């Protein structure tokens, strides 16, 4: 599977760190965050009717919920946010509130209906493997699933829910696990690929219906497409230096949206920090929803 993608800027927001795009098929819109400014954004796929919320406590990653609300990772807690009222309606769980040197980072809803979110060591001068990946249930239970991570990232599940992909942006590596969609249990860890700055440190990710793993190469300005066994099929270039996470969207799930971060030395003409889109010949895997129906 080799093809070219042509990315165009659909939202020139110049975010500090645009991240965690999620397509809501019920509303036919895109939600994403700007981690640097602690903001949650909503926009139509055309880039119009853009709405934003400035959230006390920050915004690091998000997922959809069964009720129509959003499950949102803030710095050290997971909450439910209602986009209709524009308010956080309840806290689901606290995650590492005692650790001032870590914060929540990449997060997604799994096939098990739980919210999976990892932390990162936030001290840039002394990054150490003290972060973890957590499973947060609708009942508020918090379970550490993987530890010894510097910057947890790259969460994505295969279309059948039987495989979890996960990365460490500072490893930098990507692993794959056998995943039980009924219980959320992990087993059979395998190293998918080791990476470097030139190939692209693995940031956020997504999967398609054919089992490929799409990883934003944040250090190389590319979207890397890997086969299920870790072979790099193609590195798709973007017109900005630091893409952060892909998301398949639209009724056919064949439009790839990729946000980006804006380096401090970006020129006025640069669209870094914007949202980019391209049509894909393959559809993305279905996104799961947090089971908040009793909350």
PDB file of C-alpha atoms in Angstrom:
ATOM      1  CA  UNK A   1       0.000   0.000   0.000  1.00  0.00           C
ATOM      2  CA  UNK A   2       1.884   3.015  -1.292  1.00  0.00           C
ATOM      3  CA  UNK A   3       0.251   6.288  -2.259  1.00  0.00           C
ATOM      4  CA  UNK A   4       0.801  10.004  -1.913  1.00  0.00           C
ATOM      5  CA  UNK A   5      -1.127  12.325   0.389  1.00  0.00           C
ATOM      6  CA  UNK A   6      -1.507  16.036  -0.271  1.00  0.00           C
ATOM      7  CA  UNK A   7      -2.053  17.982   2.936  1.00  0.00           C
ATOM      8  CA  UNK A   8      -3.657  21.415   2.970  1.00  0.00           C
ATOM      9  CA  UNK A   9      -4.217  23.723   5.930  1.00  0.00           C
ATOM     10  CA  UNK A  10      -7.914  23.823   6.857  1.00  0.00           C
ATOM     11  CA  UNK A  11      -7.537  25.698  10.151  1.00  0.00           C
ATOM     12  CA  UNK A  12      -4.740  28.248  10.497  1.00  0.00           C
ATOM     13  CA  UNK A  13      -5.071  28.665  14.269  1.00  0.00           C
ATOM     14  CA  UNK A  14      -1.363  28.818  15.113  1.00  0.00           C
ATOM     15  CA  UNK A  15      -1.888  26.786  18.262  1.00  0.00           C
ATOM     16  CA  UNK A  16       1.058  26.252  20.563  1.00  0.00           C
ATOM     17  CA  UNK A  17       0.503  22.469  20.640  1.00  0.00           C
ATOM     18  CA  UNK A  18      -2.593  21.362  18.712  1.00  0.00           C
ATOM     19  CA  UNK A  19      -3.229  17.738  19.671  1.00  0.00           C
ATOM     20  CA  UNK A  20      -5.652  14.852  20.152  1.00  0.00           C
ATOM     21  CA  UNK A  21      -8.072  15.300  17.220  1.00  0.00           C
ATOM     22  CA  UNK A  22     -11.236  13.195  17.516  1.00  0.00           C
ATOM     23  CA  UNK A  23     -14.003  12.937  14.928  1.00  0.00           C
ATOM     24  CA  UNK A  24     -17.538  12.977  16.348  1.00  0.00           C
ATOM     25  CA  UNK A  25     -19.723  11.227  13.772  1.00  0.00           C
ATOM     26  CA  UNK A  26     -22.938  12.269  15.533  1.00  0.00           C
ATOM     27  CA  UNK A  27     -22.150  15.976  15.265  1.00  0.00           C
ATOM     28  CA  UNK A  28     -20.004  15.602  12.121  1.00  0.00           C
ATOM     29  CA  UNK A  29     -17.292  17.762  13.645  1.00  0.00           C
ATOM     30  CA  UNK A  30     -13.749  17.612  14.919  1.00  0.00           C
ATOM     31  CA  UNK A  31     -12.697  18.160  18.529  1.00  0.00           C
ATOM     32  CA  UNK A  32      -9.061  18.807  19.471  1.00  0.00           C
ATOM     33  CA  UNK A  33      -6.998  20.551  22.141  1.00  0.00           C
ATOM     34  CA  UNK A  34      -4.223  23.114  22.327  1.00  0.00           C
ATOM     35  CA  UNK A  35      -2.121  21.800  25.194  1.00  0.00           C
ATOM     36  CA  UNK A  36       0.055  24.904  25.322  1.00  0.00           C
ATOM     37  CA  UNK A  37      -2.888  27.230  25.926  1.00  0.00           C
ATOM     38  CA  UNK A  38      -5.136  24.825  27.830  1.00  0.00           C
ATOM     39  CA  UNK A  39      -7.905  25.090  25.262  1.00  0.00           C
ATOM     40  CA  UNK A  40     -10.483  22.728  23.792  1.00  0.00           C
ATOM     41  CA  UNK A  41     -11.588  23.374  20.200  1.00  0.00           C
ATOM     42  CA  UNK A  42     -14.493  22.257  18.046  1.00  0.00           C
ATOM     43  CA  UNK A  43     -14.728  22.830  14.282  1.00  0.00           C
ATOM     44  CA  UNK A  44     -16.631  21.560  11.279  1.00  0.00           C
ATOM     45  CA  UNK A  45     -14.581  19.470   8.856  1.00  0.00           C
ATOM     46  CA  UNK A  46     -14.478  22.375   6.418  1.00  0.00           C
ATOM     47  CA  UNK A  47     -12.693  24.421   9.073  1.00  0.00           C
ATOM     48  CA  UNK A  48     -15.707  26.673   9.658  1.00  0.00           C
ATOM     49  CA  UNK A  49     -17.818  27.369  12.767  1.00  0.00           C
ATOM     50  CA  UNK A  50     -14.834  27.006  15.041  1.00  0.00           C
ATOM     51  CA  UNK A  51     -15.581  27.203  18.780  1.00  0.00           C
ATOM     52  CA  UNK A  52     -13.088  27.182  21.637  1.00  0.00           C
ATOM     53  CA  UNK A  53     -13.166  26.817  25.405  1.00  0.00           C
ATOM     54  CA  UNK A  54     -10.407  27.960  27.762  1.00  0.00           C
ATOM     55  CA  UNK A  55     -10.309  25.366  30.543  1.00  0.00           C
ATOM     56  CA  UNK A  56      -8.936  25.878  34.023  1.00  0.00           C
ATOM     57  CA  UNK A  57      -6.769  22.858  34.688  1.00  0.00           C
ATOM     58  CA  UNK A  58      -5.700  22.539  31.068  1.00  0.00           C
ATOM     59  CA  UNK A  59      -6.564  20.203  28.217  1.00  0.00           C
ATOM     60  CA  UNK A  60      -4.196  17.384  27.239  1.00  0.00           C
ATOM     61  CA  UNK A  61      -6.252  14.795  25.312  1.00  0.00           C
ATOM     62  CA  UNK A  62      -9.834  13.694  24.852  1.00  0.00           C
ATOM     63  CA  UNK A  63     -12.287  11.056  23.699  1.00  0.00           C
ATOM     64  CA  UNK A  64     -15.977  10.730  22.913  1.00  0.00           C
ATOM     65  CA  UNK A  65     -18.525   9.496  25.466  1.00  0.00           C
ATOM     66  CA  UNK A  66     -21.733   7.530  24.959  1.00  0.00           C
ATOM     67  CA  UNK A  67     -23.842  10.383  26.357  1.00  0.00           C
ATOM     68  CA  UNK A  68     -22.529  12.883  23.817  1.00  0.00           C
ATOM     69  CA  UNK A  69     -20.180  14.427  26.338  1.00  0.00           C
ATOM     70  CA  UNK A  70     -16.394  14.320  26.050  1.00  0.00           C
ATOM     71  CA  UNK A  71     -13.960  12.559  28.353  1.00  0.00           C
ATOM     72  CA  UNK A  72     -11.039  14.914  28.845  1.00  0.00           C
ATOM     73  CA  UNK A  73      -7.564  14.494  30.318  1.00  0.00           C
ATOM     74  CA  UNK A  74      -6.385  17.546  32.204  1.00  0.00           C
ATOM     75  CA  UNK A  75      -3.033  17.871  33.915  1.00  0.00           C
ATOM     76  CA  UNK A  76      -3.700  15.385  36.727  1.00  0.00           C
ATOM     77  CA  UNK A  77      -7.312  14.337  36.373  1.00  0.00           C
ATOM     78  CA  UNK A  78      -9.883  12.919  33.958  1.00  0.00           C
ATOM     79  CA  UNK A  79     -13.189  14.779  33.665  1.00  0.00           C
ATOM     80  CA  UNK A  80     -16.409  14.808  31.667  1.00  0.00           C
ATOM     81  CA  UNK A  81     -17.030  17.905  29.552  1.00  0.00           C
ATOM     82  CA  UNK A  82     -20.386  18.874  28.038  1.00  0.00           C
ATOM     83  CA  UNK A  83     -19.867  20.699  24.714  1.00  0.00           C
ATOM     84  CA  UNK A  84     -23.494  21.847  24.719  1.00  0.00           C
ATOM     85  CA  UNK A  85     -23.160  23.796  27.970  1.00  0.00           C
ATOM     86  CA  UNK A  86     -19.417  24.386  27.627  1.00  0.00           C
ATOM     87  CA  UNK A  87     -18.744  23.154  31.148  1.00  0.00           C
ATOM     88  CA  UNK A  88     -16.940  20.388  33.006  1.00  0.00           C
ATOM     89  CA  UNK A  89     -19.756  18.420  34.623  1.00  0.00           C
ATOM     90  CA  UNK A  90     -17.833  16.025  36.853  1.00  0.00           C
ATOM     91  CA  UNK A  91     -14.463  14.572  37.722  1.00  0.00           C
ATOM     92  CA  UNK A  92     -14.033  10.899  36.866  1.00  0.00           C
ATOM     93  CA  UNK A  93     -10.653  10.298  38.523  1.00  0.00           C
ATOM     94  CA  UNK A  94      -7.412  11.902  39.664  1.00  0.00           C
ATOM     95  CA  UNK A  95      -4.185  10.584  38.112  1.00  0.00           C
ATOM     96  CA  UNK A  96      -0.825  11.204  39.806  1.00  0.00           C
ATOM     97  CA  UNK A  97      -1.962  14.363  41.636  1.00  0.00           C
ATOM     98  CA  UNK A  98       1.004  13.957  43.978  1.00  0.00           C
ATOM     99  CA  UNK A  99       3.527  14.272  41.107  1.00  0.00           C
ATOM    100  CA  UNK A 100       4.257  17.917  40.151  1.00  0.00           C
ATOM    101  CA  UNK A 101       6.877  16.759  37.634  1.00  0.00           C
ATOM    102  CA  UNK A 102       4.454  14.723  35.497  1.00  0.00           C
ATOM    103  CA  UNK A 103       1.223  15.440  33.650  1.00  0.00           C
ATOM    104  CA  UNK A 104      -1.262  13.504  31.573  1.00  0.00           C
ATOM    105  CA  UNK A 105      -0.511  13.422  27.866  1.00  0.00           C
ATOM    106  CA  UNK A 106      -1.947  11.240  25.093  1.00  0.00           C
ATOM    107  CA  UNK A 107      -5.301   9.608  25.855  1.00  0.00           C
ATOM    108  CA  UNK A 108      -7.972   7.634  23.990  1.00  0.00           C
ATOM    109  CA  UNK A 109     -11.044   5.526  24.658  1.00  0.00           C
ATOM    110  CA  UNK A 110     -10.428   1.818  24.208  1.00  0.00           C
ATOM    111  CA  UNK A 111     -12.683  -0.964  22.902  1.00  0.00           C
ATOM    112  CA  UNK A 112     -13.327  -1.808  26.577  1.00  0.00           C
ATOM    113  CA  UNK A 113     -15.152   1.510  27.131  1.00  0.00           C
ATOM    114  CA  UNK A 114     -12.419   2.820  29.454  1.00  0.00           C
ATOM    115  CA  UNK A 115     -10.272   5.909  28.934  1.00  0.00           C
ATOM    116  CA  UNK A 116      -6.595   5.104  28.502  1.00  0.00           C
ATOM    117  CA  UNK A 117      -4.194   7.943  29.257  1.00  0.00           C
ATOM    118  CA  UNK A 118      -0.472   8.128  29.796  1.00  0.00           C
ATOM    119  CA  UNK A 119       1.698  10.572  31.665  1.00  0.00           C
ATOM    120  CA  UNK A 120       4.963  12.241  30.721  1.00  0.00           C
ATOM    121  CA  UNK A 121       7.945  13.531  32.673  1.00  0.00           C
ATOM    122  CA  UNK A 122       7.632  17.271  32.131  1.00  0.00           C
ATOM    123  CA  UNK A 123      11.110  18.362  33.233  1.00  0.00           C
ATOM    124  CA  UNK A 124      12.748  18.935  29.841  1.00  0.00           C
ATOM    125  CA  UNK A 125      16.284  19.244  31.203  1.00  0.00           C
ATOM    126  CA  UNK A 126      16.150  15.872  32.954  1.00  0.00           C
ATOM    127  CA  UNK A 127      13.657  13.585  31.243  1.00  0.00           C
ATOM    128  CA  UNK A 128      13.472  10.279  33.098  1.00  0.00           C
ATOM    129  CA  UNK A 129      11.359   7.113  32.685  1.00  0.00           C
ATOM    130  CA  UNK A 130       8.976   7.859  35.558  1.00  0.00           C
ATOM    131  CA  UNK A 131       5.759   8.053  33.523  1.00  0.00           C
ATOM    132  CA  UNK A 132       3.061   5.401  33.117  1.00  0.00           C
ATOM    133  CA  UNK A 133       0.039   4.379  31.067  1.00  0.00           C
ATOM    134  CA  UNK A 134      -3.252   4.192  32.982  1.00  0.00           C
ATOM    135  CA  UNK A 135      -6.672   2.685  32.420  1.00  0.00           C
ATOM    136  CA  UNK A 136      -9.466   4.845  33.856  1.00  0.00           C
ATOM    137  CA  UNK A 137     -12.899   3.223  34.086  1.00  0.00           C
ATOM    138  CA  UNK A 138     -16.250   5.060  34.122  1.00  0.00           C
ATOM    139  CA  UNK A 139     -16.533   4.083  37.803  1.00  0.00           C
ATOM    140  CA  UNK A 140     -13.359   6.058  38.515  1.00  0.00           C
ATOM    141  CA  UNK A 141     -10.973   3.143  39.025  1.00  0.00           C
ATOM    142  CA  UNK A 142      -7.410   3.976  37.991  1.00  0.00           C
ATOM    143  CA  UNK A 143      -5.101   1.101  37.076  1.00  0.00           C
ATOM    144  CA  UNK A 144      -1.454   1.473  36.089  1.00  0.00           C
ATOM    145  CA  UNK A 145      -0.909  -0.771  33.051  1.00  0.00           C
ATOM    146  CA  UNK A 146       2.600   0.114  31.807  1.00  0.00           C
ATOM    147  CA  UNK A 147       5.414   1.949  33.583  1.00  0.00           C
ATOM    148  CA  UNK A 148       9.039   2.948  32.940  1.00  0.00           C
ATOM    149  CA  UNK A 149       8.031   5.482  30.257  1.00  0.00           C
ATOM    150  CA  UNK A 150       9.414   8.958  29.599  1.00  0.00           C
ATOM    151  CA  UNK A 151       6.568  10.305  27.437  1.00  0.00           C
ATOM    152  CA  UNK A 152       3.552   8.042  26.905  1.00  0.00           C
ATOM    153  CA  UNK A 153       2.066   8.478  23.441  1.00  0.00           C
ATOM    154  CA  UNK A 154       0.761   6.841  20.263  1.00  0.00           C
ATOM    155  CA  UNK A 155      -2.310   5.034  21.618  1.00  0.00           C
ATOM    156  CA  UNK A 156      -4.355   3.292  18.918  1.00  0.00           C
ATOM    157  CA  UNK A 157      -6.239   0.012  18.615  1.00  0.00           C
ATOM    158  CA  UNK A 158      -6.581  -2.314  15.656  1.00  0.00           C
ATOM    159  CA  UNK A 159      -9.975  -2.306  13.946  1.00  0.00           C
ATOM    160  CA  UNK A 160     -10.973  -5.573  15.667  1.00  0.00           C
ATOM    161  CA  UNK A 161      -9.861  -4.276  19.080  1.00  0.00           C
ATOM    162  CA  UNK A 162      -7.444  -7.158  19.605  1.00  0.00           C
ATOM    163  CA  UNK A 163      -4.205  -5.156  19.364  1.00  0.00           C
ATOM    164  CA  UNK A 164      -3.082  -2.037  21.241  1.00  0.00           C
ATOM    165  CA  UNK A 165      -0.286   0.124  19.860  1.00  0.00           C
ATOM    166  CA  UNK A 166       1.590   2.393  22.264  1.00  0.00           C
ATOM    167  CA  UNK A 167       4.741   4.488  22.019  1.00  0.00           C
ATOM    168  CA  UNK A 168       7.259   6.438  24.042  1.00  0.00           C
ATOM    169  CA  UNK A 169       8.103   9.659  22.202  1.00  0.00           C
ATOM    170  CA  UNK A 170      11.403   9.838  24.040  1.00  0.00           C
ATOM    171  CA  UNK A 171      12.243   6.129  23.776  1.00  0.00           C
ATOM    172  CA  UNK A 172      11.767   6.507  20.976  1.00  0.00           C
ATOM    173  CA  UNK A 173       9.908   3.283  20.225  1.00  0.00           C
ATOM    174  CA  UNK A 174       6.512   1.818  19.323  1.00  0.00           C
ATOM    175  CA  UNK A 175       5.199  -1.369  20.947  1.00  0.00           C
ATOM    176  CA  UNK A 176       2.231  -3.591  20.217  1.00  0.00           C
ATOM    177  CA  UNK A 177       0.252  -5.592  22.763  1.00  0.00           C
ATOM    178  CA  UNK A 178      -2.428  -8.237  22.607  1.00  0.00           C
ATOM    179  CA  UNK A 179      -5.566  -6.610  23.997  1.00  0.00           C
ATOM    180  CA  UNK A 180      -8.718  -8.135  25.488  1.00  0.00           C
ATOM    181  CA  UNK A 181     -11.627  -5.819  24.556  1.00  0.00           C
ATOM    182  CA  UNK A 182     -13.829  -7.351  27.255  1.00  0.00           C
ATOM    183  CA  UNK A 183     -11.467  -6.786  30.194  1.00  0.00           C
ATOM    184  CA  UNK A 184      -8.773  -4.370  29.031  1.00  0.00           C
ATOM    185  CA  UNK A 185      -6.061  -6.888  29.891  1.00  0.00           C
ATOM    186  CA  UNK A 186      -2.714  -6.618  28.086  1.00  0.00           C
ATOM    187  CA  UNK A 187      -0.377  -9.454  27.135  1.00  0.00           C
ATOM    188  CA  UNK A 188       2.326 -10.432  24.657  1.00  0.00           C
ATOM    189  CA  UNK A 189       4.286  -7.190  24.450  1.00  0.00           C
ATOM    190  CA  UNK A 190       6.334  -6.850  21.255  1.00  0.00           C
ATOM    191  CA  UNK A 191       8.637  -4.096  20.048  1.00  0.00           C
ATOM    192  CA  UNK A 192       7.164  -2.910  16.759  1.00  0.00           C
ATOM    193  CA  UNK A 193       9.946  -0.513  15.795  1.00  0.00           C
ATOM    194  CA  UNK A 194      12.741   1.629  17.254  1.00  0.00           C
ATOM    195  CA  UNK A 195      12.934   5.132  15.809  1.00  0.00           C
ATOM    196  CA  UNK A 196      15.162   8.209  15.716  1.00  0.00           C
ATOM    197  CA  UNK A 197      14.915  11.961  15.153  1.00  0.00           C
ATOM    198  CA  UNK A 198      15.392  11.688  11.389  1.00  0.00           C
ATOM    199  CA  UNK A 199      12.664   9.082  10.883  1.00  0.00           C
ATOM    200  CA  UNK A 200      10.379  10.873  13.304  1.00  0.00           C
ATOM    201  CA  UNK A 201       9.907  10.475  17.037  1.00  0.00           C
ATOM    202  CA  UNK A 202       6.482   8.864  17.522  1.00  0.00           C
ATOM    203  CA  UNK A 203       3.806  11.291  18.684  1.00  0.00           C
ATOM    204  CA  UNK A 204       0.060  10.632  18.403  1.00  0.00           C
ATOM    205  CA  UNK A 205      -1.292   7.887  16.174  1.00  0.00           C
ATOM    206  CA  UNK A 206      -4.281   6.219  14.523  1.00  0.00           C
ATOM    207  CA  UNK A 207      -5.042   2.930  12.790  1.00  0.00           C
ATOM    208  CA  UNK A 208      -6.907   2.093   9.598  1.00  0.00           C
ATOM    209  CA  UNK A 209      -9.247  -0.763   8.707  1.00  0.00           C
ATOM    210  CA  UNK A 210      -6.392  -2.685   7.066  1.00  0.00           C
ATOM    211  CA  UNK A 211      -4.347  -2.765  10.265  1.00  0.00           C
ATOM    212  CA  UNK A 212      -1.790  -0.079   9.419  1.00  0.00           C
ATOM    213  CA  UNK A 213      -0.478   2.177  12.162  1.00  0.00           C
ATOM    214  CA  UNK A 214      -0.194   5.874  11.349  1.00  0.00           C
ATOM    215  CA  UNK A 215       2.289   7.723  13.564  1.00  0.00           C
ATOM    216  CA  UNK A 216       2.997  11.456  13.556  1.00  0.00           C
ATOM    217  CA  UNK A 217       6.762  11.857  13.213  1.00  0.00           C
ATOM    218  CA  UNK A 218       6.929  15.022  15.290  1.00  0.00           C
ATOM    219  CA  UNK A 219      10.680  15.557  14.834  1.00  0.00           C
ATOM    220  CA  UNK A 220      10.699  14.973  11.067  1.00  0.00           C
ATOM    221  CA  UNK A 221       7.628  16.719   9.636  1.00  0.00           C
ATOM    222  CA  UNK A 222       6.075  13.475   8.421  1.00  0.00           C
ATOM    223  CA  UNK A 223       3.177  11.110   8.969  1.00  0.00           C
ATOM    224  CA  UNK A 224       4.659   7.612   9.052  1.00  0.00           C
ATOM    225  CA  UNK A 225       2.532   4.679   7.914  1.00  0.00           C
ATOM    226  CA  UNK A 226       3.654   1.324   9.345  1.00  0.00           C
ATOM    227  CA  UNK A 227       2.474  -2.161   8.451  1.00  0.00           C
ATOM    228  CA  UNK A 228       1.031  -4.279  11.304  1.00  0.00           C
ATOM    229  CA  UNK A 229       4.458  -5.912  11.704  1.00  0.00           C
ATOM    230  CA  UNK A 230       6.371  -2.621  11.918  1.00  0.00           C
ATOM    231  CA  UNK A 231       7.607  -2.107   8.360  1.00  0.00           C
ATOM    232  CA  UNK A 232       7.668   1.561   7.328  1.00  0.00           C
ATOM    233  CA  UNK A 233       5.494   1.658   4.226  1.00  0.00           C
ATOM    234  CA  UNK A 234       5.748   5.368   3.536  1.00  0.00           C
ATOM    235  CA  UNK A 235       6.632   8.643   5.223  1.00  0.00           C
ATOM    236  CA  UNK A 236       4.100  11.250   4.099  1.00  0.00           C
ATOM    237  CA  UNK A 237       5.510  14.806   4.344  1.00  0.00           C
ATOM    238  CA  UNK A 238       3.519  17.702   5.770  1.00  0.00           C
ATOM    239  CA  UNK A 239       4.125  21.413   5.079  1.00  0.00           C
ATOM    240  CA  UNK A 240       5.040  22.018   8.748  1.00  0.00           C
ATOM    241  CA  UNK A 241       7.940  20.689  10.835  1.00  0.00           C
ATOM    242  CA  UNK A 242       6.059  19.068  13.728  1.00  0.00           C
ATOM    243  CA  UNK A 243       2.791  17.163  13.143  1.00  0.00           C
ATOM    244  CA  UNK A 244       1.337  15.762  16.343  1.00  0.00           C
ATOM    245  CA  UNK A 245      -1.431  13.187  15.733  1.00  0.00           C
ATOM    246  CA  UNK A 246      -3.541  11.859  12.831  1.00  0.00           C
ATOM    247  CA  UNK A 247      -7.297  11.336  12.891  1.00  0.00           C
ATOM    248  CA  UNK A 248      -9.537   9.724  10.267  1.00  0.00           C
ATOM    249  CA  UNK A 249     -12.778  11.660   9.838  1.00  0.00           C
ATOM    250  CA  UNK A 250     -15.854  12.118   7.675  1.00  0.00           C
ATOM    251  CA  UNK A 251     -18.758   9.803   6.883  1.00  0.00           C
ATOM    252  CA  UNK A 252     -16.393   7.425   5.066  1.00  0.00           C
ATOM    253  CA  UNK A 253     -13.534   7.944   7.582  1.00  0.00           C
ATOM    254  CA  UNK A 254     -11.206   8.680   4.651  1.00  0.00           C
ATOM    255  CA  UNK A 255     -10.166  12.244   5.430  1.00  0.00           C
ATOM    256  CA  UNK A 256      -6.987  12.442   7.481  1.00  0.00           C
ATOM    257  CA  UNK A 257      -6.739  15.417   9.813  1.00  0.00           C
ATOM    258  CA  UNK A 258      -3.352  16.167  11.351  1.00  0.00           C
ATOM    259  CA  UNK A 259      -2.772  19.011  13.848  1.00  0.00           C
ATOM    260  CA  UNK A 260       0.669  20.411  14.531  1.00  0.00           C
ATOM    261  CA  UNK A 261       2.671  22.350  17.083  1.00  0.00           C
ATOM    262  CA  UNK A 262       4.202  25.769  16.491  1.00  0.00           C
ATOM    263  CA  UNK A 263       7.942  26.099  17.228  1.00  0.00           C
ATOM    264  CA  UNK A 264       8.882  29.374  18.906  1.00  0.00           C
ATOM    265  CA  UNK A 265      11.060  30.363  15.934  1.00  0.00           C
ATOM    266  CA  UNK A 266       8.236  30.006  13.368  1.00  0.00           C
ATOM    267  CA  UNK A 267       8.057  32.837  10.840  1.00  0.00           C
ATOM    268  CA  UNK A 268       4.896  34.850  10.241  1.00  0.00           C
ATOM    269  CA  UNK A 269       4.248  32.982   6.989  1.00  0.00           C
ATOM    270  CA  UNK A 270       4.397  29.568   8.663  1.00  0.00           C
ATOM    271  CA  UNK A 271       1.140  27.737   9.289  1.00  0.00           C
ATOM    272  CA  UNK A 272       2.698  25.607  12.009  1.00  0.00           C
ATOM    273  CA  UNK A 273       0.191  25.115  14.798  1.00  0.00           C
ATOM    274  CA  UNK A 274      -2.592  24.650  12.270  1.00  0.00           C
ATOM    275  CA  UNK A 275      -4.771  21.691  11.299  1.00  0.00           C
ATOM    276  CA  UNK A 276      -4.036  19.960   8.001  1.00  0.00           C
ATOM    277  CA  UNK A 277      -6.187  17.565   5.974  1.00  0.00           C
ATOM    278  CA  UNK A 278      -5.752  15.097   3.111  1.00  0.00           C
ATOM    279  CA  UNK A 279      -7.921  12.466   1.465  1.00  0.00           C
ATOM    280  CA  UNK A 280      -6.895   8.864   2.074  1.00  0.00           C
ATOM    281  CA  UNK A 281      -7.722   5.791  -0.051  1.00  0.00           C
ATOM    282  CA  UNK A 282      -8.137   3.712   3.117  1.00  0.00           C
ATOM    283  CA  UNK A 283     -10.664   4.263   5.914  1.00  0.00           C
ATOM    284  CA  UNK A 284      -9.743   4.691   9.538  1.00  0.00           C
ATOM    285  CA  UNK A 285     -10.746   2.278  12.281  1.00  0.00           C
ATOM    286  CA  UNK A 286     -13.917   3.145  14.204  1.00  0.00           C
ATOM    287  CA  UNK A 287     -13.384   5.304  17.297  1.00  0.00           C
ATOM    288  CA  UNK A 288     -14.761   4.012  20.606  1.00  0.00           C
ATOM    289  CA  UNK A 289     -16.825   5.865  23.220  1.00  0.00           C
ATOM    290  CA  UNK A 290     -16.397   6.138  26.979  1.00  0.00           C
ATOM    291  CA  UNK A 291     -19.252   4.311  28.710  1.00  0.00           C
ATOM    292  CA  UNK A 292     -20.595   7.145  30.868  1.00  0.00           C
ATOM    293  CA  UNK A 293     -24.273   6.229  30.636  1.00  0.00           C
ATOM    294  CA  UNK A 294     -24.554   5.755  34.413  1.00  0.00           C
ATOM    295  CA  UNK A 295     -22.699   8.951  35.282  1.00  0.00           C
TER     296      UNK A 295
END
